[in-house]
Every structure is written in structure tokens, then in C-alpha cells.
Coordinates of N, CA, C and O and ligand atoms in Angstrom, one line a residue:
X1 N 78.1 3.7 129.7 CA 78.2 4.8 128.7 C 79.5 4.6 127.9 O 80.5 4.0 128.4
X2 N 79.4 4.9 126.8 CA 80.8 4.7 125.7 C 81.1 5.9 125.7 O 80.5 6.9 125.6
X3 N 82.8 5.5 126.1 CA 83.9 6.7 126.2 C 84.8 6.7 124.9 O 85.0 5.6 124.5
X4 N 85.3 7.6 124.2 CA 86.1 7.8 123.2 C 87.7 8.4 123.8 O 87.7 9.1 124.8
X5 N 88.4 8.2 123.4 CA 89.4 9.2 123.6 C 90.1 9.5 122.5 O 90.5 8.7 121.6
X6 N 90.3 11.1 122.5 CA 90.3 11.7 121.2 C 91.9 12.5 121.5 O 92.0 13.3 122.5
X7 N 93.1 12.1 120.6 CA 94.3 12.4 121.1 C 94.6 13.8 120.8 O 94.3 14.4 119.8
X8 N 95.3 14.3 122.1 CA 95.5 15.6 122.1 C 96.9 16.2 121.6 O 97.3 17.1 120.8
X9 N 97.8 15.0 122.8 CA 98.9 15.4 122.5 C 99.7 13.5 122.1 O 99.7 12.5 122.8
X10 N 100.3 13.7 120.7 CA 100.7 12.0 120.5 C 101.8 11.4 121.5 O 102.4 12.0 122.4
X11 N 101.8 10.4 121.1 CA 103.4 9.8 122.0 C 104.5 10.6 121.5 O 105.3 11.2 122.2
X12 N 104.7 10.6 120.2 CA 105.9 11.2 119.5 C 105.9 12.6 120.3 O 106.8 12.9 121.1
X13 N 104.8 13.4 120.1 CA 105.0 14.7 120.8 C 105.9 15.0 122.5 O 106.9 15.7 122.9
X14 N 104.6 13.8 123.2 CA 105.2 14.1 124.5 C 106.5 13.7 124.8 O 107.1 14.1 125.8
X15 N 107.2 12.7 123.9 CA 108.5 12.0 124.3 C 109.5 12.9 123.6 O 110.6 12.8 124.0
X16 N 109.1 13.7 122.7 CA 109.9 14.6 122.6 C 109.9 15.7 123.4 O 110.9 15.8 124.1
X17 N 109.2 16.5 123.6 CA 109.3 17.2 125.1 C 109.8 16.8 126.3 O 110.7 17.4 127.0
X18 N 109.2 15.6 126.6 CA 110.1 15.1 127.5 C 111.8 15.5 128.0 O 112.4 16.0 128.9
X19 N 112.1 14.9 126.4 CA 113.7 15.0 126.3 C 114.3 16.2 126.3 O 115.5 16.2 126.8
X20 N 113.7 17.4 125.8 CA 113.5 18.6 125.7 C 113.9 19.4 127.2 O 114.7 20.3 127.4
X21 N 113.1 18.8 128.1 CA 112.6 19.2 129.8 C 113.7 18.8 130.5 O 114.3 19.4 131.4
X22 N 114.2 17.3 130.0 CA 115.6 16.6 131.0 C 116.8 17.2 130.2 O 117.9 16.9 130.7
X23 N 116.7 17.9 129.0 CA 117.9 18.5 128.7 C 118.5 19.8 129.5 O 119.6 20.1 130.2
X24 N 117.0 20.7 129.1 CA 117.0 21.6 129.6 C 117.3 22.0 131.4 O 117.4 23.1 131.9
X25 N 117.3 20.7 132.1 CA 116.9 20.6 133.7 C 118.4 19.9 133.8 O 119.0 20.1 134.9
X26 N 119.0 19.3 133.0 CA 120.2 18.9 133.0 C 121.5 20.1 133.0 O 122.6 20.0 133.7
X27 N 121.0 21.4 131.8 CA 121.7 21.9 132.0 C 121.7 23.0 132.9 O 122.6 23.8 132.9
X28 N 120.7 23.2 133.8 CA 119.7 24.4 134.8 C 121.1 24.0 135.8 O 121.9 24.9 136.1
X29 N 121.2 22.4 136.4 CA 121.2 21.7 137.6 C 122.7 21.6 136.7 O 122.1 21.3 135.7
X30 N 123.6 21.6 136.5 CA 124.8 21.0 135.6 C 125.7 21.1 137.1 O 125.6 22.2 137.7
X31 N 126.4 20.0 137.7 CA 127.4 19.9 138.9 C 126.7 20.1 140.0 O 127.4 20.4 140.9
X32 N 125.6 19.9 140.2 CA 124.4 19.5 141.1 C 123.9 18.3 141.4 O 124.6 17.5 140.7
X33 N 123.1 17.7 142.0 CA 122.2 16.5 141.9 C 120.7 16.9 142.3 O 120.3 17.9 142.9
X34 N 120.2 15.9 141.9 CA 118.9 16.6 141.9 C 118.0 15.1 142.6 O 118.0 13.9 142.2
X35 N 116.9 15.8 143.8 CA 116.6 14.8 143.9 C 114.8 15.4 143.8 O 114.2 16.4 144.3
X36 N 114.4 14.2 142.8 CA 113.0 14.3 142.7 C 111.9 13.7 143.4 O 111.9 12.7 144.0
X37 N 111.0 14.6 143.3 CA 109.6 14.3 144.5 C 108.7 13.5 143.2 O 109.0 13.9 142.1
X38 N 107.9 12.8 143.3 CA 106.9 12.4 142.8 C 105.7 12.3 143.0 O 105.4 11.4 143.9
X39 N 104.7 12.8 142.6 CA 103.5 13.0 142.9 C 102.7 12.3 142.7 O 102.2 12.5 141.6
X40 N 102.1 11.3 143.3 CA 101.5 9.7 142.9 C 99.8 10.3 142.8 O 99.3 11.1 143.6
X41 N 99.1 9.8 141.9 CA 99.8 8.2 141.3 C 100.4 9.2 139.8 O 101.5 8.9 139.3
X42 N 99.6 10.2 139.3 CA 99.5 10.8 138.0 C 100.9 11.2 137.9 O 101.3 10.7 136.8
X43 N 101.9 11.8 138.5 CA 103.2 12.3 138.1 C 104.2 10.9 137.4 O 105.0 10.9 136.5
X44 N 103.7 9.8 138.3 CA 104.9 8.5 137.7 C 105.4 8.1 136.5 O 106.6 7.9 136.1
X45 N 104.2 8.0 135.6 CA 104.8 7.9 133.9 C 105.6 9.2 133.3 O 106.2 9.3 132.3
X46 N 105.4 10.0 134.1 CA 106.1 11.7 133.7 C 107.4 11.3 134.2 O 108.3 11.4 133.4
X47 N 107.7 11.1 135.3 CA 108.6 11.4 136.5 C 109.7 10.1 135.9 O 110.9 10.4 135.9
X48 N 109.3 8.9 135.6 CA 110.3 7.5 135.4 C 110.4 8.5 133.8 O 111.6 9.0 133.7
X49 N 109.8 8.8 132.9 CA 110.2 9.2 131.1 C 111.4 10.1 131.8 O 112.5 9.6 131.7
X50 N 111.2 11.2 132.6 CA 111.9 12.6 133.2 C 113.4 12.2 133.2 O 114.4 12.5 132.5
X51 N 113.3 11.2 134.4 CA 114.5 10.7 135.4 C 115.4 10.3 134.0 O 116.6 10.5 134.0
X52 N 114.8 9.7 133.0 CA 115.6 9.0 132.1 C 116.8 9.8 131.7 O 118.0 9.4 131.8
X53 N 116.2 11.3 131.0 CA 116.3 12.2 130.0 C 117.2 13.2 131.1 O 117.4 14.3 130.8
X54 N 117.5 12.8 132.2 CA 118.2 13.8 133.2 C 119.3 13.3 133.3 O 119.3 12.1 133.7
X55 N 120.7 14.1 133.1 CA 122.3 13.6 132.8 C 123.0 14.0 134.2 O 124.2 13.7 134.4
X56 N 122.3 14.5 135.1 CA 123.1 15.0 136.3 C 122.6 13.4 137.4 O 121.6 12.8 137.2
X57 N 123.1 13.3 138.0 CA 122.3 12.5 139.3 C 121.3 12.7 140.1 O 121.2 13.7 140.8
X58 N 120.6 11.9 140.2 CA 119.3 11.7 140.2 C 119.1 10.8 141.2 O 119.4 9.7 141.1
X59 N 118.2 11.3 142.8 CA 117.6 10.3 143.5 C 116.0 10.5 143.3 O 115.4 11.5 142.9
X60 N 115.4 9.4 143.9 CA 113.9 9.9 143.6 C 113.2 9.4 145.1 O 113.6 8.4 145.8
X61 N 112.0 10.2 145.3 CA 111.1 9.7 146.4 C 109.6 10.0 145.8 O 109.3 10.6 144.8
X62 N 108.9 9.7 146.6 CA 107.4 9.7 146.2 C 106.2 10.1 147.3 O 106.2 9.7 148.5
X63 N 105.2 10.9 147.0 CA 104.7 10.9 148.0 C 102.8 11.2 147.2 O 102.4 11.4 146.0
X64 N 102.4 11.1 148.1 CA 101.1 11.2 147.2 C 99.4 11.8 148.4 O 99.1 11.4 149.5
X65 N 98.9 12.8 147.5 CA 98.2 13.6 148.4 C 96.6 13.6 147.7 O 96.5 13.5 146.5
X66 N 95.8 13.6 148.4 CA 94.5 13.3 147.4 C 93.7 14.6 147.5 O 93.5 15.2 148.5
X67 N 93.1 15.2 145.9 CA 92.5 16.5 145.8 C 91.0 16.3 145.2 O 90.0 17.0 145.3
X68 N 91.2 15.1 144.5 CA 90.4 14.4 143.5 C 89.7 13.6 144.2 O 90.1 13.0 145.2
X69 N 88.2 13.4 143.7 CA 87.5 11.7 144.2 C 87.6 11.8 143.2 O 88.4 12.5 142.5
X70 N 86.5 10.7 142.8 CA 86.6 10.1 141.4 C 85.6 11.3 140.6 O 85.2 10.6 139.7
X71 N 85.1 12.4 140.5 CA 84.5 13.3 140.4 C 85.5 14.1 139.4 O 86.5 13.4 139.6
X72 N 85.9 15.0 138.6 CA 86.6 16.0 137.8 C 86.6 17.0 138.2 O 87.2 17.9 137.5
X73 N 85.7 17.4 139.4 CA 86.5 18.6 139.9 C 87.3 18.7 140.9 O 87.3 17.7 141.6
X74 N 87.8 19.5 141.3 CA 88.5 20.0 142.4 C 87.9 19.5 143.7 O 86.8 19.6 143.4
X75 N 88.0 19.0 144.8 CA 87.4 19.3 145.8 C 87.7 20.3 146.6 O 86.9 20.7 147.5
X76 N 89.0 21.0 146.4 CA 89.9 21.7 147.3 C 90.6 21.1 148.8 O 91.5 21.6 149.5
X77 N 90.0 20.2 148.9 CA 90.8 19.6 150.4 C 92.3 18.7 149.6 O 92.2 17.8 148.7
X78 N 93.2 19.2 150.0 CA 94.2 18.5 150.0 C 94.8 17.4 151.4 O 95.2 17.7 152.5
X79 N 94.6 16.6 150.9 CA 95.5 15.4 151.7 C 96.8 14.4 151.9 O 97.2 13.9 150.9
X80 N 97.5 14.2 153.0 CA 98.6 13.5 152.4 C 98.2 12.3 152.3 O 97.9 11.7 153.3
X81 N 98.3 12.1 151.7 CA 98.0 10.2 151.9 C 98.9 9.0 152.2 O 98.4 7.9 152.5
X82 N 100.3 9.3 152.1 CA 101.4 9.6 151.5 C 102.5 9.8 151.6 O 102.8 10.2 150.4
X83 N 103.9 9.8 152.5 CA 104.5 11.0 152.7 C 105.4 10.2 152.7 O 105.2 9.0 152.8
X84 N 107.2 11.2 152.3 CA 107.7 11.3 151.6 C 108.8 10.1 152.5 O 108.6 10.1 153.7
X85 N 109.8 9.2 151.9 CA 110.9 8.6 152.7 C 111.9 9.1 153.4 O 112.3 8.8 154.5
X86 N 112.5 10.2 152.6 CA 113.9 10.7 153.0 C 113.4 12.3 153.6 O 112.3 12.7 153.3
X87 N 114.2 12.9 154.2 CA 114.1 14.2 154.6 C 114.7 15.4 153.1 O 115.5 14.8 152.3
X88 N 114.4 16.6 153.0 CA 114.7 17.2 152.3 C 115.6 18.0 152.4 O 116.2 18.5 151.4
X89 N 116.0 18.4 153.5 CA 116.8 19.7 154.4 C 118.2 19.5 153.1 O 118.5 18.5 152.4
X90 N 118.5 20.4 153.2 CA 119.5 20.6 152.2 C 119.7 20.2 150.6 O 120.6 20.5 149.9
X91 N 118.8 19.7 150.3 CA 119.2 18.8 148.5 C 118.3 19.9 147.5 O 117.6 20.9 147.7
X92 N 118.7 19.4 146.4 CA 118.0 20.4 145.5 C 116.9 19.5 145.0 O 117.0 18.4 144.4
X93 N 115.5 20.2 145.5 CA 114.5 19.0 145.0 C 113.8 19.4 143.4 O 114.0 20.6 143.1
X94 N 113.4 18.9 142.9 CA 112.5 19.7 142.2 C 111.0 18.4 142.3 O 111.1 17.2 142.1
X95 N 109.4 19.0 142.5 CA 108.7 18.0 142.6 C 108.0 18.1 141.0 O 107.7 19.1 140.4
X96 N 107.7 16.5 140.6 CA 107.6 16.2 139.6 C 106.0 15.8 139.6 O 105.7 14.9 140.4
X97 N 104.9 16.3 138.7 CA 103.4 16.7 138.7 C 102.9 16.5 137.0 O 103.2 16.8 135.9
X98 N 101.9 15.8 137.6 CA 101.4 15.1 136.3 C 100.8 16.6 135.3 O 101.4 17.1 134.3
X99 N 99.7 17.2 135.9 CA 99.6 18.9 135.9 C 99.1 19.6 137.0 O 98.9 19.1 138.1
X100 N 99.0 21.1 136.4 CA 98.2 21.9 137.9 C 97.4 22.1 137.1 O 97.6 22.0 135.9
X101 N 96.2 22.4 137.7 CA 94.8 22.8 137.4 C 94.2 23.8 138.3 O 94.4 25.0 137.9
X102 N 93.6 23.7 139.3 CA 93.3 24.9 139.8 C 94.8 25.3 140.9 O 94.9 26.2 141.8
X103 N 95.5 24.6 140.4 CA 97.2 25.3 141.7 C 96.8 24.7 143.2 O 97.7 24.9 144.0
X104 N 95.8 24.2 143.5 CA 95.2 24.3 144.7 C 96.7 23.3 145.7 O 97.4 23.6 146.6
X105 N 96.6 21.9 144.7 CA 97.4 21.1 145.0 C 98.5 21.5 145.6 O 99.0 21.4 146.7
X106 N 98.8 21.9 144.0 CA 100.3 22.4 144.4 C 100.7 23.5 144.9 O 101.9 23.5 145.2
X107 N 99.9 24.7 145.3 CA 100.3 25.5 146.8 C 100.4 25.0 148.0 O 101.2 25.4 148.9
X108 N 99.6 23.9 147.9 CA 99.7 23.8 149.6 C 100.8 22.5 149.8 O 101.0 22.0 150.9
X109 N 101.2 22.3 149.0 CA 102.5 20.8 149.1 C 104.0 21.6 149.0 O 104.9 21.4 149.8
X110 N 104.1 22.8 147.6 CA 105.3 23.3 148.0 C 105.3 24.1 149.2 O 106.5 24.2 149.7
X111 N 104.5 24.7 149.7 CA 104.6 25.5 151.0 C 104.7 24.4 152.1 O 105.5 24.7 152.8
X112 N 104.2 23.1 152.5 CA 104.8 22.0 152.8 C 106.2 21.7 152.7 O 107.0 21.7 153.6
X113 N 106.5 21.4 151.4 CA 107.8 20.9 151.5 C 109.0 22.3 151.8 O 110.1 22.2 152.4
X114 N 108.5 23.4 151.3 CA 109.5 24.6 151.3 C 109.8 24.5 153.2 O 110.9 25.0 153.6
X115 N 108.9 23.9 154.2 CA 109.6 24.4 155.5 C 110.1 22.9 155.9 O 110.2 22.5 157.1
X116 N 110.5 22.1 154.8 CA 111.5 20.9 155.5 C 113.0 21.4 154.8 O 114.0 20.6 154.9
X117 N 113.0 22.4 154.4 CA 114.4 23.4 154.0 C 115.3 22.6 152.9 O 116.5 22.4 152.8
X118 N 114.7 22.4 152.4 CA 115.8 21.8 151.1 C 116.2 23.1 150.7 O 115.7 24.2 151.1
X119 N 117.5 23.0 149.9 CA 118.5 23.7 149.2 C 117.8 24.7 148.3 O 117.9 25.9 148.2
X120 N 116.8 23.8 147.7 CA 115.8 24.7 146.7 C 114.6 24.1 146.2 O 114.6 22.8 146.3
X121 N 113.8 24.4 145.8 CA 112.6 23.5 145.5 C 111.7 24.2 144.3 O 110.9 25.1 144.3
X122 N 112.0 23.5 143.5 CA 111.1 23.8 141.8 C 110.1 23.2 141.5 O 109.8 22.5 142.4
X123 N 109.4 23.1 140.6 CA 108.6 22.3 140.5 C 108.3 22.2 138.5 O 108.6 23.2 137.8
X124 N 107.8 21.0 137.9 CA 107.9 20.5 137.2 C 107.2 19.8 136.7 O 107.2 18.6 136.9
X125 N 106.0 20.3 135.7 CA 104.9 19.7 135.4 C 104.5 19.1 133.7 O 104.7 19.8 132.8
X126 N 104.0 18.0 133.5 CA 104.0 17.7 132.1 C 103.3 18.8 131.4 O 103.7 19.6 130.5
X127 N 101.8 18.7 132.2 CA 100.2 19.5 131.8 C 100.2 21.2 132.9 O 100.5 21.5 134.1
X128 N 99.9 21.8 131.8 CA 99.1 23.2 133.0 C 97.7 23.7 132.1 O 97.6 23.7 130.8
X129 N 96.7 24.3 133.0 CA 96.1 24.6 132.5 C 95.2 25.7 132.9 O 94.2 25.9 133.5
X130 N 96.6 26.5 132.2 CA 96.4 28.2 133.2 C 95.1 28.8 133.1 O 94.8 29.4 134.1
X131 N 94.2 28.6 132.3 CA 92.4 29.1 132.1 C 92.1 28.6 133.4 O 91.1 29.2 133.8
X132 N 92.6 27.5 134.4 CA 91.8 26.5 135.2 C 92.6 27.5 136.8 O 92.1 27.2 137.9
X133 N 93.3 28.1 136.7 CA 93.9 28.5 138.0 C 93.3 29.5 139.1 O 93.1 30.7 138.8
X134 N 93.1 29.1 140.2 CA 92.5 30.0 141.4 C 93.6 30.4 142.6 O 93.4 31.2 143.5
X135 N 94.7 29.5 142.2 CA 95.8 29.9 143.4 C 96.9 29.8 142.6 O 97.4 28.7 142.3
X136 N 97.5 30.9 142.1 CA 98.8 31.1 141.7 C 99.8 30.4 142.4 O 100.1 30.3 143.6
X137 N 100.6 29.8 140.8 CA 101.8 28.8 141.2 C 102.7 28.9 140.8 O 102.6 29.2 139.7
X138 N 104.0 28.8 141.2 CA 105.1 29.2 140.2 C 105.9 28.0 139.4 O 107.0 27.8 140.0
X139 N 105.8 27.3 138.3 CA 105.9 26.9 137.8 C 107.3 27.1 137.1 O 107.3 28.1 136.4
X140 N 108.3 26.3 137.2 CA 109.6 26.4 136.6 C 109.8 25.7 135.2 O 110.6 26.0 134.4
X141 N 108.6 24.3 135.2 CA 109.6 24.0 133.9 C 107.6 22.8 133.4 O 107.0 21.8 133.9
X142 N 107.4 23.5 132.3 CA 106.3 22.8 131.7 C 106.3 22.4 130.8 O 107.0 23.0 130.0
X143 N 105.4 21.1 130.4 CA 105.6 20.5 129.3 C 104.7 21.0 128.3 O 105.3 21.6 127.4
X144 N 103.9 21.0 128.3 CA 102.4 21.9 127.5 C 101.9 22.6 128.0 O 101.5 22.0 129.0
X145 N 101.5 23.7 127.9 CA 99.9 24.3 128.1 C 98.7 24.1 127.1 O 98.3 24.4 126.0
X146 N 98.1 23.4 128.3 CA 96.8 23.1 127.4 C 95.7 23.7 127.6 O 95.7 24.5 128.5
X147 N 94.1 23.6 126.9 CA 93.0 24.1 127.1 C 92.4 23.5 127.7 O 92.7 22.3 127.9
X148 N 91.0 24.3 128.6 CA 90.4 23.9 129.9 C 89.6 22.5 129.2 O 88.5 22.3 128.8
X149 N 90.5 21.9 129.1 CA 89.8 20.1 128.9 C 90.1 19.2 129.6 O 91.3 19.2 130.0
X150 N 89.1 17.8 130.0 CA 89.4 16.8 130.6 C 89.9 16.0 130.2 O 89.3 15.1 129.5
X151 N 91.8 15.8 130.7 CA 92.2 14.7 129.6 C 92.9 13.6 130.5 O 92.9 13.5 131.7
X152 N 93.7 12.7 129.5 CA 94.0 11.6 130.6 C 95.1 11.1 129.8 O 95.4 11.8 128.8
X153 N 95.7 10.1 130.0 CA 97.3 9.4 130.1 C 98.2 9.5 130.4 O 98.1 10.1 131.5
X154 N 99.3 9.3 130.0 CA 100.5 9.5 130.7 C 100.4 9.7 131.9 O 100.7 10.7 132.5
X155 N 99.8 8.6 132.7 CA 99.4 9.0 134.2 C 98.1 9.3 134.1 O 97.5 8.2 134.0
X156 N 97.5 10.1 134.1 CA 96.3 10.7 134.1 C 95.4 10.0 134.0 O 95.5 9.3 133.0
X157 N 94.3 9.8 134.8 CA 92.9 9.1 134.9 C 92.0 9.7 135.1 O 91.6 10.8 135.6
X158 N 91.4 8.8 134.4 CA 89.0 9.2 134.3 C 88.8 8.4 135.4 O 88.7 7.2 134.9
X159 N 88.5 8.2 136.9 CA 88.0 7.4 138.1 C 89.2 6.4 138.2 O 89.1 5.2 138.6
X160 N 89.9 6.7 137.9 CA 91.6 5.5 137.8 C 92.0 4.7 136.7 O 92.7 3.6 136.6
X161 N 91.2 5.7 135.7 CA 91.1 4.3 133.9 C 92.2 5.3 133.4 O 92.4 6.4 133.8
X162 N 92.7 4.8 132.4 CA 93.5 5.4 131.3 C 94.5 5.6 131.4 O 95.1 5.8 130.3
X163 N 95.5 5.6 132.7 CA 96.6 6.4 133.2 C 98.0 6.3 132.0 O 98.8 7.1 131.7
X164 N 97.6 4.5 131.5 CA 98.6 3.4 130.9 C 99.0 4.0 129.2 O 100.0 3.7 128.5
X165 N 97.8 5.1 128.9 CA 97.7 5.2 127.4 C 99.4 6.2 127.4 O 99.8 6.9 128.3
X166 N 100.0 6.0 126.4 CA 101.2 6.4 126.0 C 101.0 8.2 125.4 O 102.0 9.0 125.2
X167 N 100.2 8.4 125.3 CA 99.6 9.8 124.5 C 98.5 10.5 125.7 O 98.1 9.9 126.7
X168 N 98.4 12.1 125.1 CA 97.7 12.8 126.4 C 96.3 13.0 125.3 O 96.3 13.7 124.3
X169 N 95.1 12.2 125.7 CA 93.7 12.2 125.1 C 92.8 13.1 125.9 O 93.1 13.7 127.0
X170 N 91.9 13.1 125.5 CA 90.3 13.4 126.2 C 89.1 12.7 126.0 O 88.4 12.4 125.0
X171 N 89.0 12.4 126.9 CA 87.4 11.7 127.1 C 86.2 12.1 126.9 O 85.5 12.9 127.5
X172 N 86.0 11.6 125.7 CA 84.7 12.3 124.8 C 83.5 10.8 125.1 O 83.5 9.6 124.8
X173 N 82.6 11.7 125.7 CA 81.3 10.5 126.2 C 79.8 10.8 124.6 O 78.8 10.1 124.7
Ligands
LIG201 P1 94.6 21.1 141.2 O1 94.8 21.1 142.7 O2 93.2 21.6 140.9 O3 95.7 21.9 140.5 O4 94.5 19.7 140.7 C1 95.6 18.9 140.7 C2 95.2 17.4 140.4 O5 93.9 17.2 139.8 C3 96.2 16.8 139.4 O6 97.4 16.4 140.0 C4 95.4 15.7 138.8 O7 95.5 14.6 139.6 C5 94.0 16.2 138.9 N1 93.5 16.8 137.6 C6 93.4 18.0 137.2 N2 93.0 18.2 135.9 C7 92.9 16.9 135.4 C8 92.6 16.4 134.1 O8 92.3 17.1 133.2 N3 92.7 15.0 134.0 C9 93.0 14.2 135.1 N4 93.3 14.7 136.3 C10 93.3 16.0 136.5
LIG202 MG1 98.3 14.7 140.3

């Protein structure tokens, strides 16, 4: 089948937001350090642009949980697949997320990480797509809100394709 992708949000856009999010989280965190979670695989091109654009200090870990087959919806089972290097007890984390969609994810990972007792724990998303939510999330720092559409880059994949594209498209079949 022939796929299109039809751009939603450009490079210029998201890289200016970007800078926008690490200013703003620069000055949230000012005489702090901040250590970020990453949410594999879709958070990484968010999370390396993020880290850049962030003036305070910065450690990073990774961890990665599966919600998705290769299917576009939800399954609801969350998985770790994944887990994190360092312990969290005391640091200020904030976890870094490609987007939420139905929240599913991301309820059940910060209620995970909130009882390894870090200092504090935020969270930090490129994409949200509040029309798409069934479990309320609290969201501290977003890059867009977008419409209930299937899109992909910056990380983001159609069955593991696309992640590489520099702009946030949708897959028009
Ligand atoms: P949630 O648990 O429904 O919030 O889904 C979270 C995960 O689903 C995200 O971290 C993505 O990996 C994936 N996902 C949700 N919407 C999209 C989309 O539009 N494109 C690609 N992946 C998506
Ligand atoms: Mg993800």
C-alpha cells in the first residue's frame, strides 16, 4: 500500500518549541539538576533536542515500556521492557515522552516511578492528544496539542517506520 506523509508540524516549528520547553524548564529548575527519564524508543529524538536546550545540569537514563504492537491502538497492557539504570530516590526527575494518548502509559509508569521517591517527578511531553484521553494525566510541560490524528516523527512510528523524519506528519494511505 502507498503511504504519504502529510506535514503537520515542520522542523522549524518543533525546534523552536523545543527551545521554548528547555528555556522554560531551565528557568522552572534554575540551581537544581535535573535528571531525565526517557521513554524509548519514541521519547529519544525529543529527549537528545530537550537535553540540548536545558542550561541547568542534566543526567539522563532510559527506560522503555510496551503499550503498542504494531497496531495504532492502544492495547492497554503496559509493560516494562526496560528498566531504568540508576535509582531515583531523591533527584528531581522529570520523564521525557514522545506523547500521551490515551494517558494509559503514562499513569501507570509515573505511579511506578513516584514510589522509587525521587525529590519530584514531572513529566514532559512533545505531542498530547487530549480528545484521545481515558486516564487523566498531569502533564507539566507540552509541546503541542494536537488533533485525534495518526502521526509520526520525531521519534514516532507507523510499525517502527518514520521515527528518523525531522517534522511531526501523518500517514495518509
Ligand atoms: P497511551 O498509553 O495511549 O497514552 O499511548 C502512549 C504511546 O502510544 C505513545 O508513547 C506512543 O508510543 C504511542 N502512540 C500514541 N499515539 C500515537 C501516534 O499518533 N503515533 C505514534 N505513536 C503513538
Ligand atoms: Mg512512547
Amino acid at each position: 500500500m502507498q503511504e504519504r506523509v502529510r506535514v503537520l508540524l515542520s522542523e522549524e516549528e518543533v525546534d523552536r518549541r523545543i527551545r521554548e520547553i528547555g528555556e522554560q524548564i531551565s528557568r522552572d529548575y534554575a540551581g537544581r539538576s535535573i535528571h531525565l527519564v526517557c521513554v524509548l524508543k519514541g521519547g529519544s529524538f525529543f529527549m537528545c533536542e530537550l537535553a540540548k536546550r536545558i542550561s541547568v545540569p542534566v543526567s539522563l537514563d532510559f527506560m522503555s515500556v510496551s503499550s503498542y504492537g504494531s497496531d495504532t491502538k492502544s492495547s492497554g497492557v503496559v509493560k516494562i521492557v526496560k528498566d531504568l539504570d540508576e535509582s531515583l530516590q531523591g533527584r528531581d526527575v522529570l520523564v521525557v515522552e514522545d506523547i500521551v494518548d490515551s494517558g494509559r502509559t503514562l499513569s501507570y509508569l509515573l505511579e511506578m516511578l513516584q514510589e522509587r521517591k525521587p525529590a519530584s517527578l514531572r513529566l514532559c511531553t512533545l505531542l498530547d492528544k487530549p480528545d484521545r484521553r481515558v486516564i487523566d494525566v498531569k502533564v507539566d510541560y507540552t509541546g503541542f496539542q494536537i488533533p485525534d490524528e495518526f502521526v509520526v516523527g520525531y521519534g514516532l512510528d507507523y510499525d517502527q517506520m518514520y521515527r528518523n523524519l525531522p517534522y511531526i506528519g501523518v500517514v495518509e494511505k
